[in-house]
Amino acid sequence: MITLALSKGRIFEETLPMLAAAGIEVTEDPEKSRKLILATSQPGVRVVLVRASDVPTYVQWGGADLGVTGFDTLLEHGSAGLYLPLDLKIAACRMSVAARADFDYASAVRQGARLKVATKFVGIARDFFATKGVHVDLIKLYGSMELAPLTGLADAIVDIVSTGNTLRANHLVEVEPIMDISARLVVNQAALKLKREPIRRIIDAFAATVSASQPSEAATPAASQ
Ligand code: AMP
């Protein structure tokens, strides 16, 4: 049996076409059922639905053989014991610093002020500000980070930005991008040895879907000049 860990929502939806390329169809709709283990068209393959931040844990400890998770989650969790064969280029977004429009972030950084930064992504934020040489007090939150600068809890937040609508709706502005984020395929290293053939087939099908969805280099204007 091959067990694939996915989280509901964007990761699940965007992984379906990759599974289809491997000849695997999920036969149950997670939005219509409360089941946490979903059968597929292949009797030897099942999908388990877990919280996004739990995907690396399931794969690391063998609760799942492989999984799909955001690069942000992976950086926070660490990738010990995990094989990371593919950037799936799905669920794309970026990690950024955001603050109230009336907070002069650039001056605060230039003047060496000690910033209060609220975030769920403490590891990413710590590394980013350490590399910049900016002193920060990090405040760990588990959700609704946008509230922190609005209530005076923090000067800035480190959060995921996709369309920017959430920041705009809360009168915040993106003041500095940190990194681009997309989802990765993660594989349990022991499972890769013990179940090499079926896991390789899935990795290869996912890889083929990723390359098919990327514009070919020859087609880009820069390359054709
Ligand atoms: P947006 O309003 O489109 O900028 O989306 C921002 C919010 O949506 C963030 O606070 C995240 O919680 C969530 N979000 C958007 N895209 C992703 C993603 N790819 N992975 C995880 N969370 C995301």
Coordinates of C-alpha atoms and ligand atoms in Angstrom, one line a residue:
M1 CA 0.0 0.0 0.0
I2 CA 1.2 3.5 -0.9
T3 CA -0.1 6.3 1.3
L4 CA 0.0 9.9 0.1
A5 CA -0.6 12.7 2.6
L6 CA -2.4 15.8 1.3
S7 CA -4.1 18.8 2.9
K8 CA -7.6 19.9 1.9
G9 CA -8.1 22.8 -0.4
R10 CA -5.6 24.2 -2.9
I11 CA -2.9 21.5 -2.4
F12 CA -5.5 18.7 -2.8
E13 CA -7.2 20.3 -5.9
E14 CA -3.9 21.1 -7.6
T15 CA -2.4 17.6 -6.9
L16 CA -5.3 15.8 -8.5
P17 CA -4.1 16.3 -12.1
M18 CA -0.7 15.0 -11.2
L19 CA -2.2 11.9 -9.6
A20 CA -4.3 11.5 -12.8
A21 CA -1.1 11.5 -14.8
A22 CA 0.0 8.6 -12.7
G23 CA -3.3 6.8 -13.5
I24 CA -4.6 7.5 -10.0
E25 CA -8.1 9.0 -9.5
V26 CA -9.3 9.9 -6.0
T27 CA -12.8 8.3 -5.9
E28 CA -14.1 10.3 -2.9
D29 CA -14.7 14.1 -2.6
P30 CA -13.2 15.4 0.6
E31 CA -15.6 18.4 0.6
K32 CA -18.6 16.0 0.7
S33 CA -17.4 13.5 3.2
R34 CA -15.8 13.6 6.6
K35 CA -13.5 10.6 5.8
L36 CA -9.8 11.2 6.5
I37 CA -8.7 8.2 4.4
L38 CA -9.7 8.4 0.7
A39 CA -9.6 5.4 -1.6
T40 CA -8.3 5.8 -5.2
S41 CA -8.9 4.0 -8.5
Q42 CA -5.8 2.0 -7.6
P43 CA -6.4 -0.5 -4.8
G44 CA -2.7 -0.1 -3.7
V45 CA -2.8 3.7 -3.3
R46 CA -4.7 5.7 -0.7
V47 CA -4.8 9.4 0.2
V48 CA -4.8 10.6 3.8
L49 CA -6.1 14.1 4.6
V50 CA -4.0 15.9 7.3
R51 CA -3.5 19.5 8.3
A52 CA -1.0 21.3 6.0
S53 CA 1.5 21.7 8.8
D54 CA 1.3 18.0 9.7
V55 CA 2.2 16.7 6.2
P56 CA 6.0 16.6 6.8
T57 CA 5.5 14.9 10.2
Y58 CA 3.3 12.1 8.7
V59 CA 5.9 11.5 6.0
Q60 CA 8.9 11.8 8.3
W61 CA 7.5 9.2 10.7
G62 CA 6.1 6.8 8.0
G63 CA 2.4 7.6 8.6
A64 CA 2.5 8.4 4.9
D65 CA 5.0 7.3 2.2
L66 CA 4.9 10.6 0.5
G67 CA 3.1 13.9 0.6
V68 CA 2.6 17.4 -0.8
T69 CA 3.4 20.4 1.3
G70 CA 4.3 24.1 1.0
F71 CA 8.0 25.0 1.0
D72 CA 7.1 27.4 4.0
T73 CA 5.9 24.4 6.0
L74 CA 8.9 22.4 5.1
L75 CA 11.3 25.2 6.2
E76 CA 9.6 25.6 9.5
H77 CA 9.4 21.8 10.1
G78 CA 12.9 21.0 8.8
S79 CA 13.5 18.2 6.3
A80 CA 15.4 15.6 8.3
G81 CA 14.6 12.1 7.0
L82 CA 12.7 13.5 4.0
Y83 CA 13.6 13.1 0.3
L84 CA 12.5 16.2 -1.7
P85 CA 12.6 15.2 -5.3
L86 CA 10.4 17.9 -6.9
D87 CA 9.2 21.4 -6.8
L88 CA 5.6 20.9 -8.0
K89 CA 5.2 24.6 -8.8
I90 CA 1.6 24.6 -7.5
A91 CA 0.0 26.6 -4.7
A92 CA 2.4 29.4 -5.6
C93 CA 2.6 32.4 -3.3
R94 CA 5.3 34.4 -1.5
M95 CA 6.5 35.0 2.0
S96 CA 6.7 38.8 2.8
V97 CA 7.1 41.3 5.5
A98 CA 4.0 43.6 5.8
A99 CA 3.2 46.6 8.0
R100 CA 0.7 49.4 8.4
A101 CA 1.0 51.9 5.6
D102 CA 1.9 54.6 8.1
F103 CA 4.8 52.6 9.6
D104 CA 8.2 53.6 8.0
Y105 CA 9.7 50.1 7.8
A106 CA 12.6 51.2 5.6
S107 CA 13.7 53.9 8.1
A108 CA 13.2 51.6 11.1
V109 CA 15.5 49.0 9.5
R110 CA 18.0 51.7 8.4
Q111 CA 18.2 53.2 11.9
G112 CA 18.8 49.8 13.5
A113 CA 15.5 49.9 15.5
R114 CA 14.5 46.8 17.3
L115 CA 11.4 45.6 15.4
K116 CA 8.5 43.6 16.9
V117 CA 7.5 41.1 14.3
A118 CA 4.5 38.8 14.7
T119 CA 4.3 35.6 12.7
K120 CA 3.4 31.9 12.4
F121 CA 6.7 31.4 10.5
V122 CA 9.2 32.0 13.3
G123 CA 12.0 30.1 11.7
I124 CA 11.8 31.8 8.3
A125 CA 11.4 35.2 10.0
R126 CA 14.4 34.6 12.3
D127 CA 16.7 33.6 9.5
F128 CA 15.6 36.4 7.2
F129 CA 16.1 39.2 9.8
A130 CA 19.4 37.6 11.1
T131 CA 20.8 37.7 7.5
K132 CA 19.8 41.3 7.2
G133 CA 21.3 42.1 10.6
V134 CA 18.0 43.5 11.9
H135 CA 17.2 43.0 15.6
V136 CA 13.7 41.6 16.1
D137 CA 11.5 40.4 18.9
L138 CA 9.5 37.6 17.3
I139 CA 6.0 37.0 18.5
K140 CA 4.6 33.6 17.6
L141 CA 0.9 33.6 16.4
Y142 CA -1.2 30.8 15.1
G143 CA -3.5 32.8 12.8
S144 CA -4.9 36.2 11.8
M145 CA -1.5 37.8 11.8
E146 CA -2.9 40.9 10.1
L147 CA -4.4 41.9 13.4
A148 CA -1.0 42.3 15.1
P149 CA 0.1 45.6 13.5
L150 CA -3.5 47.0 13.7
T151 CA -3.7 46.4 17.5
G152 CA -0.2 47.5 18.3
L153 CA 0.9 43.9 19.2
A154 CA 3.7 44.2 16.5
D155 CA 5.3 46.7 14.1
A156 CA 5.2 44.2 11.2
I157 CA 4.2 40.7 10.3
V158 CA 5.8 37.9 8.2
D159 CA 3.0 36.1 6.3
I160 CA 2.1 34.5 3.1
V161 CA 0.8 36.8 0.3
S162 CA -0.9 35.5 -2.8
T163 CA -3.2 38.1 -4.4
G164 CA -2.5 40.7 -1.7
N165 CA -6.3 41.0 -1.0
T166 CA -6.0 40.0 2.7
L167 CA -3.4 42.6 3.3
R168 CA -5.3 45.3 1.4
A169 CA -8.6 44.5 3.3
N170 CA -6.7 45.1 6.5
H171 CA -4.9 48.3 5.4
L172 CA -1.5 46.7 5.4
V173 CA 1.2 47.0 2.8
E174 CA 3.8 44.5 1.7
V175 CA 7.1 46.2 2.6
E176 CA 9.6 43.5 1.7
P177 CA 9.4 40.1 -0.1
I178 CA 11.3 37.3 1.6
M179 CA 11.0 34.4 -0.8
D180 CA 8.8 32.7 -3.4
I181 CA 6.9 29.7 -2.1
S182 CA 5.5 26.7 -3.9
A183 CA 4.5 23.1 -3.0
R184 CA 7.1 20.3 -2.8
L185 CA 6.7 16.6 -3.1
V186 CA 8.2 15.0 0.0
V187 CA 9.0 11.3 0.3
N188 CA 9.9 9.1 3.3
Q189 CA 13.4 7.8 2.6
A190 CA 12.8 4.3 3.9
A191 CA 9.7 4.0 1.8
L192 CA 11.6 5.1 -1.2
K193 CA 13.9 2.1 -0.7
L194 CA 11.3 -0.4 0.3
K195 CA 8.6 0.6 -2.3
R196 CA 10.9 1.9 -4.9
E197 CA 8.9 1.0 -8.1
P198 CA 5.5 2.4 -7.2
I199 CA 6.9 5.5 -5.6
R200 CA 9.2 6.1 -8.6
R201 CA 6.2 5.8 -11.0
I202 CA 4.4 8.5 -9.0
I203 CA 7.5 10.8 -8.9
D204 CA 8.0 10.4 -12.6
A205 CA 4.3 11.1 -13.4
F206 CA 4.4 14.2 -11.2
A207 CA 7.6 15.4 -12.8
A208 CA 6.1 15.0 -16.3
T209 CA 3.1 17.1 -15.3
V210 CA 5.3 19.8 -13.9
S211 CA 7.4 20.0 -17.0
A212 CA 4.3 20.0 -19.3
S213 CA 2.8 22.9 -17.3
Q214 CA 6.0 25.0 -17.6
P215 CA 6.5 27.2 -20.7
S216 CA 9.3 25.8 -22.6
E217 CA 12.5 27.8 -22.6
A218 CA 12.6 28.1 -26.4
A219 CA 9.1 29.7 -26.3
T220 CA 10.1 32.6 -24.1
P221 CA 10.8 35.9 -25.8
A222 CA 14.2 36.2 -24.2
A223 CA 15.4 32.9 -25.5
S224 CA 14.1 33.5 -29.0
Q225 CA 16.0 36.8 -29.5
Ligands
AMP1 P1 -4.2 36.6 -0.5 O1 -5.3 37.4 0.2 O2 -4.6 36.1 -1.8 O3 -2.9 37.5 -0.6 O4 -3.9 35.4 0.4 C1 -3.3 35.5 1.6 C2 -3.7 34.5 2.7 O5 -4.2 33.3 2.1 C3 -2.5 34.2 3.6 O6 -2.6 34.8 4.8 C4 -2.5 32.7 3.7 O7 -3.1 32.3 4.9 C5 -3.4 32.2 2.6 N1 -2.7 31.6 1.4 C6 -2.7 32.1 0.1 N2 -2.0 31.3 -0.7 C7 -1.5 30.3 0.1 C8 -0.7 29.2 -0.2 N3 -0.2 28.9 -1.4 N4 -0.3 28.4 0.9 C9 -0.8 28.7 2.1 N5 -1.6 29.7 2.4 C10 -1.9 30.5 1.4

